[in-house]
Coordinates of C-alpha atoms and ligand atoms in Angstrom, one line a residue:
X245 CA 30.8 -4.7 17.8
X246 CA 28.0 -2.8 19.4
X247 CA 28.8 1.2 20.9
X248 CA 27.8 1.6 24.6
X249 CA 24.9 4.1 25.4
X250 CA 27.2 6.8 27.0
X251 CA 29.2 7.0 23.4
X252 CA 26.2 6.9 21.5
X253 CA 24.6 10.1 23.2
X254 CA 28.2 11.9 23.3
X255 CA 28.0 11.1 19.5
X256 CA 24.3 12.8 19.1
X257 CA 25.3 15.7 21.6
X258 CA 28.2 15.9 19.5
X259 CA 26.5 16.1 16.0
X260 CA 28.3 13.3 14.8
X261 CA 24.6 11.6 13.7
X262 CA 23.2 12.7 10.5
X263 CA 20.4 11.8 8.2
X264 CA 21.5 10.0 4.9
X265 CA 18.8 10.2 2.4
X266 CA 17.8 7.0 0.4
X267 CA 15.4 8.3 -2.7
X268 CA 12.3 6.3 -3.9
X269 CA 11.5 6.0 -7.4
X270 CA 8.7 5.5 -9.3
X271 CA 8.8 2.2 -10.5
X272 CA 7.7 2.9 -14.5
X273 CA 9.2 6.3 -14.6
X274 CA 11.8 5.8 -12.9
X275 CA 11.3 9.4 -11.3
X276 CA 12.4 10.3 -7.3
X277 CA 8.9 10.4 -5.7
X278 CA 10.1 10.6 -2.0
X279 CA 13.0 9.8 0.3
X280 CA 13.6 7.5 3.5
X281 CA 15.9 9.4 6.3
X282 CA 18.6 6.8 7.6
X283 CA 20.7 8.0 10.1
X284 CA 24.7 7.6 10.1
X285 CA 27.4 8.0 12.8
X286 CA 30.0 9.7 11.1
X287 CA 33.3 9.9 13.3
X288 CA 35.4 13.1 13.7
X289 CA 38.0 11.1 11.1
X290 CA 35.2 11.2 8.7
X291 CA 34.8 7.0 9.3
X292 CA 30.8 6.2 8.8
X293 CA 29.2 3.9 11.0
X294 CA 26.0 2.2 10.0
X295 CA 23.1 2.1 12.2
X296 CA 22.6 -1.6 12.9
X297 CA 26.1 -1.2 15.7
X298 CA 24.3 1.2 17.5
X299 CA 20.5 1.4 16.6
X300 CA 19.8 -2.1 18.6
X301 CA 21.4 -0.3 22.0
X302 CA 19.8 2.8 21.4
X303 CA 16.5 0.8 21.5
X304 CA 17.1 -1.0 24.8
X305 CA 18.7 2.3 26.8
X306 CA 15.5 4.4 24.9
X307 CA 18.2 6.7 23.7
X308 CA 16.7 6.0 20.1
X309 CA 13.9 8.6 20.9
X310 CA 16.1 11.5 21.3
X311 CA 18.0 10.4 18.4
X312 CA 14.5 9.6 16.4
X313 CA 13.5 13.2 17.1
X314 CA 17.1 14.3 16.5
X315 CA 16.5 13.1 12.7
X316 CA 13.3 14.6 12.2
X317 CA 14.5 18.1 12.7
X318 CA 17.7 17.1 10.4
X319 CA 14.9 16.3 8.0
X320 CA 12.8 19.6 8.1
X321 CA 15.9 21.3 7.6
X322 CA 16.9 19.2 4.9
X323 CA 13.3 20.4 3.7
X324 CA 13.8 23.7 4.3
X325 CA 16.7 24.1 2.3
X326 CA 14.5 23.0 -1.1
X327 CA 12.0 24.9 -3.5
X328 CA 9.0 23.7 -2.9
X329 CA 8.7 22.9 -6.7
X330 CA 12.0 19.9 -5.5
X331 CA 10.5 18.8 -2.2
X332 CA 9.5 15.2 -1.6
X333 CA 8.1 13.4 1.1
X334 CA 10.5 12.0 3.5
X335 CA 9.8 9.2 5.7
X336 CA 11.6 9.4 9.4
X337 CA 12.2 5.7 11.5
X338 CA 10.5 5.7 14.5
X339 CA 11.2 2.9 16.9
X340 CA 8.6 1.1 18.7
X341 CA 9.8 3.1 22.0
X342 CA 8.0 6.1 20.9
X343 CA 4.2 4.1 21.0
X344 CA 5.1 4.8 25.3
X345 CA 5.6 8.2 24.6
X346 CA 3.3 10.9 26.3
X347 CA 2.1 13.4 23.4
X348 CA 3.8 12.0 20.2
X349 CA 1.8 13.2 17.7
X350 CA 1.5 16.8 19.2
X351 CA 5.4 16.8 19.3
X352 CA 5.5 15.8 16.1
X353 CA 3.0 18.3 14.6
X354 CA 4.9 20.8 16.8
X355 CA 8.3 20.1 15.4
X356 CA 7.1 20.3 11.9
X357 CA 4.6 23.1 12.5
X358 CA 8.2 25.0 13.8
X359 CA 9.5 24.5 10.5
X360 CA 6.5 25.7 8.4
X361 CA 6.3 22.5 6.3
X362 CA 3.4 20.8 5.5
X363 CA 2.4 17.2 7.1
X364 CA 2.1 15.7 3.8
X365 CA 5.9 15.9 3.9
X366 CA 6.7 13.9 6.9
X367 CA 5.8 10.2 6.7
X368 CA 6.2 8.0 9.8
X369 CA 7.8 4.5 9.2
X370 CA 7.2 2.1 12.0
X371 CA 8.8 -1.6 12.1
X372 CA 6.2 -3.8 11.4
X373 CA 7.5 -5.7 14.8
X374 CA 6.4 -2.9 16.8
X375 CA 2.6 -3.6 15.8
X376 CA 3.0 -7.4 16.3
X377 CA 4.1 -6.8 20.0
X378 CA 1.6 -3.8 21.3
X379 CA -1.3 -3.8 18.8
X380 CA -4.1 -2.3 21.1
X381 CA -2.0 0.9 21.3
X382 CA -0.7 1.0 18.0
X383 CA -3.7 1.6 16.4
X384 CA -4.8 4.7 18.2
X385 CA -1.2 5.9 17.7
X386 CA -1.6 5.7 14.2
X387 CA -5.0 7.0 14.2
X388 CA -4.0 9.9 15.5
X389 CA -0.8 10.5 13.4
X390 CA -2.6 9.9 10.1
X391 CA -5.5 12.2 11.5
X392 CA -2.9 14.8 11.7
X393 CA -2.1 15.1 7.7
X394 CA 0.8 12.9 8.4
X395 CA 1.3 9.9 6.1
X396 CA 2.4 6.4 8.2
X397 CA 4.5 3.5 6.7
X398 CA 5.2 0.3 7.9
X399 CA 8.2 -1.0 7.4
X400 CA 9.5 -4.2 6.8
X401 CA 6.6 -6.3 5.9
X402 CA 7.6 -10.1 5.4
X403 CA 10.9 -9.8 7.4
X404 CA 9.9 -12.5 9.7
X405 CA 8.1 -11.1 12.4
X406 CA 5.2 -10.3 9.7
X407 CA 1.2 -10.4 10.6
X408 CA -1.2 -10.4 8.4
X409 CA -3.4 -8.9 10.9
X410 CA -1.3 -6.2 11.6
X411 CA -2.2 -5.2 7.9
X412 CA -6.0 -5.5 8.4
X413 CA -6.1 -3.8 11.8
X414 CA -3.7 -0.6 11.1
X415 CA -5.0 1.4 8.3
X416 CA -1.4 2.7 7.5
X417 CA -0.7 4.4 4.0
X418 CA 2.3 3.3 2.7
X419 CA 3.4 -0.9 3.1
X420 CA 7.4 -1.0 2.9
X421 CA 7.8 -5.0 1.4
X422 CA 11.3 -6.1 2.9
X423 CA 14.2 -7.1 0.7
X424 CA 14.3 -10.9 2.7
X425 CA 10.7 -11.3 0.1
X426 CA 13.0 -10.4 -3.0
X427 CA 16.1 -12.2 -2.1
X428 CA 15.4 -15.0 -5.0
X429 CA 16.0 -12.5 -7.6
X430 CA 12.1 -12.4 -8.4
X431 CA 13.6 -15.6 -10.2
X432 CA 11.7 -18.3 -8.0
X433 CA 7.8 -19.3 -8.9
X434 CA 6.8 -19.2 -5.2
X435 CA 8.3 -16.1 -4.3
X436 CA 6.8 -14.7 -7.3
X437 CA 3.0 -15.5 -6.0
X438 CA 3.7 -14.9 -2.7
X439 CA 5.0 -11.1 -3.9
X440 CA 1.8 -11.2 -6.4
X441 CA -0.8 -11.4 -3.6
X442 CA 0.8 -9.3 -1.4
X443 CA 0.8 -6.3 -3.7
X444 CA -2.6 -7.4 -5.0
X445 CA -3.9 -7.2 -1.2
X446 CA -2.1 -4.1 -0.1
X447 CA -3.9 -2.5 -3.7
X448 CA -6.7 -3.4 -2.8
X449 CA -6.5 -2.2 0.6
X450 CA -5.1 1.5 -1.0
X451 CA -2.5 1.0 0.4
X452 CA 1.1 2.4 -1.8
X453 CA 3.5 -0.3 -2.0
X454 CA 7.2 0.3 -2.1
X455 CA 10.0 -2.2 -2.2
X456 CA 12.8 -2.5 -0.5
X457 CA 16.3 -3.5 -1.5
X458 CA 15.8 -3.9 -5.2
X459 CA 19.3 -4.3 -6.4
X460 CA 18.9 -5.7 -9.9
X461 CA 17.0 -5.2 -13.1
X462 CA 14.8 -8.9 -13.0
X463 CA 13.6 -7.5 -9.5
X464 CA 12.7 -4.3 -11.3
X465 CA 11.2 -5.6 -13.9
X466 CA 8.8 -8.1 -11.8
X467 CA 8.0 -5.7 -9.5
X468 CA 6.7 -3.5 -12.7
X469 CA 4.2 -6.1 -13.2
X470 CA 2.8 -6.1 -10.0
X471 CA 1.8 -3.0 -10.3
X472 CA 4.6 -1.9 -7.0
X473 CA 4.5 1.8 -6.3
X474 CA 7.8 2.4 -5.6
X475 CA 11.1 1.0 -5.3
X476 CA 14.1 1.8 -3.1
X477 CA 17.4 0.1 -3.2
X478 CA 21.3 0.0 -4.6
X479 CA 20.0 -0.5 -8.0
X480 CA 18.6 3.1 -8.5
X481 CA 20.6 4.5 -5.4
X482 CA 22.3 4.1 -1.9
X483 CA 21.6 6.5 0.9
X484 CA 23.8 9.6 0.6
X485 CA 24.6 12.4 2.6
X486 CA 22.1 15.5 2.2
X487 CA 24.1 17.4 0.3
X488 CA 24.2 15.1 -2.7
X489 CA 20.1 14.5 -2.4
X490 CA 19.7 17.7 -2.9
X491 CA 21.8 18.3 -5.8
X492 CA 20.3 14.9 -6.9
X493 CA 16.2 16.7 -6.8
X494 CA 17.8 19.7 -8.3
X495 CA 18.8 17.8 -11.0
X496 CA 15.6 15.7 -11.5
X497 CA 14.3 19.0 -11.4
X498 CA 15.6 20.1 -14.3
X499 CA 15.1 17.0 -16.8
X500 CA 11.9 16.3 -18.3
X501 CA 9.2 14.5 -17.0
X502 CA 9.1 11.5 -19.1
X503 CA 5.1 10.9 -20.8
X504 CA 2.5 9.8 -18.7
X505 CA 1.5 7.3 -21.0
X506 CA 4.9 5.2 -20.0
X507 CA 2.7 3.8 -17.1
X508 CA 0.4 2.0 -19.3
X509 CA 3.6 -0.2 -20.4
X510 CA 3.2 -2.0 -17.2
X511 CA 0.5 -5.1 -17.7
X512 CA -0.6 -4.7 -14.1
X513 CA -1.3 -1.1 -14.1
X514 CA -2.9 -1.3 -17.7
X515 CA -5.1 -3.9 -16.1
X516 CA -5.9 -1.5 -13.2
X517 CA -6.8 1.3 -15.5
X518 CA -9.2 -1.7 -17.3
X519 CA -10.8 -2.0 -13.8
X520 CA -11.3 1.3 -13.1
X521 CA -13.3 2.0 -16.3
X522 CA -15.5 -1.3 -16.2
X523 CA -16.4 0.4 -12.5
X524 CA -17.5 3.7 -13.8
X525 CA -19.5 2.2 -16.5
X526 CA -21.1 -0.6 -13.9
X527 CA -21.7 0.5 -10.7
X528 CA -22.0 -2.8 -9.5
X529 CA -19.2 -6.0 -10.8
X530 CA -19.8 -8.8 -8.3
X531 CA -17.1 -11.8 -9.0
X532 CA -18.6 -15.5 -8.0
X533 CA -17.5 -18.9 -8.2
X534 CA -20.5 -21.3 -8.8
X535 CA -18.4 -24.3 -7.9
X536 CA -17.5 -23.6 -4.7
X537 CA -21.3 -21.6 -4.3
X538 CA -19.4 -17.9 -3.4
X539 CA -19.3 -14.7 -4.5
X540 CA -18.0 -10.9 -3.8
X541 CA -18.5 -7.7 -5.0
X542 CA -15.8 -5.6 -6.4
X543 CA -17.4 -2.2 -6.4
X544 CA -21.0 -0.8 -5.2
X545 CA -21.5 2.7 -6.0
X546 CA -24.3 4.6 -7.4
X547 CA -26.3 1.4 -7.9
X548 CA -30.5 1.6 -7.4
X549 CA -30.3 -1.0 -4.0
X550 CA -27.5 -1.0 -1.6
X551 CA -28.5 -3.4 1.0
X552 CA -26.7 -6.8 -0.8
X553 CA -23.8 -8.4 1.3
X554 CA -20.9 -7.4 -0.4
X555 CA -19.6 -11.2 0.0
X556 CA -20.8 -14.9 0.9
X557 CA -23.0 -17.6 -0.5
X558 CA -23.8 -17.3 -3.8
X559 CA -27.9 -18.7 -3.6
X560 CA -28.2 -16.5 -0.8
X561 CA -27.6 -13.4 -3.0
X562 CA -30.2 -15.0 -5.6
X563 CA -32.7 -14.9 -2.7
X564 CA -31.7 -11.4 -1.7
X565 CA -31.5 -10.5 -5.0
X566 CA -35.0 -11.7 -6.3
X567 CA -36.9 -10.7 -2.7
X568 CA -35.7 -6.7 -4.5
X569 CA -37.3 -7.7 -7.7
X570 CA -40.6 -6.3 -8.7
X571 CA -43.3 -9.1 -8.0
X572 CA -44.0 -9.7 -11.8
X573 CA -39.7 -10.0 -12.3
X574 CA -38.7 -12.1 -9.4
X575 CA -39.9 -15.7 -11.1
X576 CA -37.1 -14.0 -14.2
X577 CA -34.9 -13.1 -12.1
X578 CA -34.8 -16.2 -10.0
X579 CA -34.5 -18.7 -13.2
X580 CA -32.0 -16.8 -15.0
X581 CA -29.9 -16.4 -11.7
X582 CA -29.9 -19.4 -10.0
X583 CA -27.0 -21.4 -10.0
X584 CA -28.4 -24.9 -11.3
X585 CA -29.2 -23.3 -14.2
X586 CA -26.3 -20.9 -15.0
X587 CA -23.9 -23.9 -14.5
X588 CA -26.5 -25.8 -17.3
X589 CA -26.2 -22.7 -19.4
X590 CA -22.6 -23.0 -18.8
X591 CA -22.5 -27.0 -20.0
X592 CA -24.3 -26.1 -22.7
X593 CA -21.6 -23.7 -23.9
X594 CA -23.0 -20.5 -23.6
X595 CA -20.8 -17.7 -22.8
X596 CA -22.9 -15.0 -21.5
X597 CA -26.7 -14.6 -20.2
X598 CA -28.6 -11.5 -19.2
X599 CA -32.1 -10.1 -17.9
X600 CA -33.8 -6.8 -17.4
X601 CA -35.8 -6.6 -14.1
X602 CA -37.0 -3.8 -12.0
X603 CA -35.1 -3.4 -8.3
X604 CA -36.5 -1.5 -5.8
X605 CA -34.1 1.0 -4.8
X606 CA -33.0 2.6 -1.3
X607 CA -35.4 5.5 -2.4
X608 CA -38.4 2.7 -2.6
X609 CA -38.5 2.9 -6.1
X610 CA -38.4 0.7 -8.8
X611 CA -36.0 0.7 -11.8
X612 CA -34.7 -1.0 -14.1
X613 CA -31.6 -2.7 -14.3
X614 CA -29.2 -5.2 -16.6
X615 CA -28.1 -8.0 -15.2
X616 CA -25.2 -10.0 -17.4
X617 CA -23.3 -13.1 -15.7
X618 CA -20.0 -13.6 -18.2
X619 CA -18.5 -16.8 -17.4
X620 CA -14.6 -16.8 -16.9
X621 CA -12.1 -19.6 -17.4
X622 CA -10.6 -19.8 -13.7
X623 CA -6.9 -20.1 -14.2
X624 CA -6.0 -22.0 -11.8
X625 CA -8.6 -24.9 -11.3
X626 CA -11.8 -26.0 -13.4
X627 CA -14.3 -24.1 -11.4
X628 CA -16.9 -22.3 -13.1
X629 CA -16.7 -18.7 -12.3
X630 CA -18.9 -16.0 -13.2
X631 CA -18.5 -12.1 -13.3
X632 CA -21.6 -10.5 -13.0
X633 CA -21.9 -6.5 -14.8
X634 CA -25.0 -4.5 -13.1
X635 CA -26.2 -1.2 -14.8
X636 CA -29.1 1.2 -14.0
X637 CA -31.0 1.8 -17.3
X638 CA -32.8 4.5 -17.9
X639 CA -36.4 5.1 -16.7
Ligands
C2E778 P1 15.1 0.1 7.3 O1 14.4 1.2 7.9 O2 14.4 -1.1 6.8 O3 16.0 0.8 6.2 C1 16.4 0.1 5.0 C2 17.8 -0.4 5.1 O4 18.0 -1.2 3.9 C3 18.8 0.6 5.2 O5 19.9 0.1 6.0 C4 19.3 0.7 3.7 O6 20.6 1.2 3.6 C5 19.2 -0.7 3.3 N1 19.1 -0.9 1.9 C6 18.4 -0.1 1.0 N2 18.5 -0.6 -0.2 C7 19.3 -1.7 -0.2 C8 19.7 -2.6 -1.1 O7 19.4 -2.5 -2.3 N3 20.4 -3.7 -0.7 C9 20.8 -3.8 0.6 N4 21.5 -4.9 1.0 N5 20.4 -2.9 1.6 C10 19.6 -1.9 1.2 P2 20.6 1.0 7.1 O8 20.6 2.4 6.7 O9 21.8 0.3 7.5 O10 19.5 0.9 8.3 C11 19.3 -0.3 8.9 C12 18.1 -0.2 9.9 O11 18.4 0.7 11.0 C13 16.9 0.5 9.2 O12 16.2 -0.5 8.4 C14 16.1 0.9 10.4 O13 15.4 -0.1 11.0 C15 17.2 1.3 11.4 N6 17.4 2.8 11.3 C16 18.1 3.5 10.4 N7 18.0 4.8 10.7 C17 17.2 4.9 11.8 C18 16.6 6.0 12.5 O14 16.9 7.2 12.3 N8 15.8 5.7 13.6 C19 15.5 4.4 13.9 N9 14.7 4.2 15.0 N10 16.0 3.4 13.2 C20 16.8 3.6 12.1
MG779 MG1 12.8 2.1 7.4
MG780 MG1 12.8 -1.7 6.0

């Protein structure tokens, strides 16, 4: 059954709605890290009504505004009423109603500027649905939240409605992977890869991950090795009243931090620590598969040239590559690179091959570099693939 409009704005006028605050853990230390604002009709005899009998009319009358802005002052009180040493980020719903509304972001920077609290403390959680429907506005809305300090989420990602290039247009912070993506128990192989890329894309787009409606230990523990940010859900805690979050931080508060070192017992994030070091050493890592004749670069920073395509054909980076060469390298570089002959080098059962040549850089000078292809075992077909390490040596 579904409350009319009219009750449902006596109920807000009334004070009946209040936030109920769902915590988000870390997912290897198991730590509170930040909070998602739900709100809850609570009756006069104390009965609680969940959102999903009135949210959905709210929406069509637009009454969900008022009651959207309703929750985000119930949350910077709720903020306000915390050491700062306990405070954690709280994300507030915002329906798709509000991309219509005249001046959103400076209400909300008014609002929280009213309350003295920092925009790092408010996130803003869209449906992922709203962006599907009205993407030519959505991304200057959130362009202009996210240029305010304010952090945006989007919720529900994979609930149906989901579009890839809602992810690739909207530079949102946080991606909120629905519970419908999880509902296997983690237990099924495709739902496994089909979670696996998804947090390997929204990684590599920066992006923190948090999953929803985790409610058992397998999820947990498969979502550890994805390398998922954050998990919310029964398992770890429902949403509660205010009162007993904020006893709940207090508490955290007070127990110890567990070692930073816990993280590494995760294989994904060991493996993402792995990257991050084989980046600082080589400025450039470029990933190709000479099968298929393609390639991409994983980082490009502080490298002599910069002008390469970071992805595309792999003989077309040869020629780019050689045309950089110093005249008396580019015949080296050339025969050492080019794929015919790594894939013989390959046949014959070599494992690595490397040359020194001299690049010209952006500066228009020459220096020299170390070039090393490694070929990798693909794991999933019999393609030849080859990771390339680039270093600047030393003049
Ligand atoms: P949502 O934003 O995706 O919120 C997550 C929902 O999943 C919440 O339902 C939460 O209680 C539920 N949930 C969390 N962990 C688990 C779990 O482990 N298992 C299961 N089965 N469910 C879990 P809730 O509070 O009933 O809210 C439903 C929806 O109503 C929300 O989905 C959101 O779309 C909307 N909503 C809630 N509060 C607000 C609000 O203040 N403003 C707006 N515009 N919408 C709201
Ligand atoms: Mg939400
Ligand atoms: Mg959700």
């Amino acid at each position: 059954m579904e409350y009319t409009t009219d009750e449902i704005r006596k109920a807000l006028e009334n004070h009946e709605l209040q936030a109920y605050y769902q915590p988000q853990y870390d997912t290897v230390t198991s730590r509170i890290k930040s909070a998602e604002a739900l709100v809850r009709w609570i009756k006069p005899d104390g009965t609680v009504i969940s959102p999903c009998y009135f949210i959905g009319a709210a929406e069509r009358s637009g009454l969900v505004t008022d009651i959207d802005w309703y929750m985000l002052e119930q949350v910077c009180q709720c903020l306000n009423k915390q050491d700062k040493s306990v405070q954690h980020p709280v994300s507030v719903n915002f329906s798709r109603v509000h991309i219509r509304e005249d001046k959103f972001t400076e209400k909300l920077i008014s609002v929280v500027d009213s309350y003295g609290l920092p925009h790092s403390l408010i996130e803003v959680e869209i449906t992922e649905s709203a962006m599907v429907e009205e993407s030519g506005k959505i991304i200057d809305w959130v362009t202009s939240i996210r240029k305010a300090g304010f952090s945006v989420a989007t919720d529900d990602f994979g609930s149906g409605l989901s579009s890839l290039q809602f992810v690739k247009d909207i530079s949102a912070d946080v991606l909120k992977i629905d519970r419908m993506l999880i509902d296997r128990n983690c237990e099924d192989e495709k739902e496994r890869i089909v979670l696996e890329s998804i947090f390997n894309f929204a990684h590599r787009l920066h992006m923190v991950t948090i999953a929803e409606g985790v409610e058992t230990n397998e999820q947990l523990s498969f979502l550890r090795t994805c390398g998922c940010g954050k998990i919310q859900g029964f398992l770890l805690a429902k949403p509660m009243p205010e009162a007993d979050y904020l006893a709940l931080c207090q508490l955290q508060q007070t127990s110890e931090e567990p070692m930073d070192i816990l993280k590494l017992q995760s294989p994904a994030s060991a493996v993402n620590l792995l990257m991050g070091v084989i980046f600082r050493r080589y400025p450039l890592v470029i990933f190709s598969n000479l099968t298929r004749n393609s390639f991409y670069m994983m980082a490009y920073q502080n490298f002599t040239a910069t002008s390469c395509p970071s992805t595309g054909v792999f003989d077309e980076l040869i020629v780019h590559g050689t045309a950089s060469m110093h005249p008396d390298d580019q015949e080296t570089f050339a025969t050492t690179f080019n794929r015919q002959n790594l894939l013989k080098a390959h046949a014959e059962g070599k494992t690595e091959v490397r040359a020194v040549t001299r690049q010209i850089g952006d500066d228009g000078i020459y220096r020299r570099v170390e070039t090393t292809d490694y070929f990798v075992k693909s794991p999933s077909s019999d393609d030849v693939l080859v990771i390339t390490l680039c270093d600047n040596l030393p003049d």
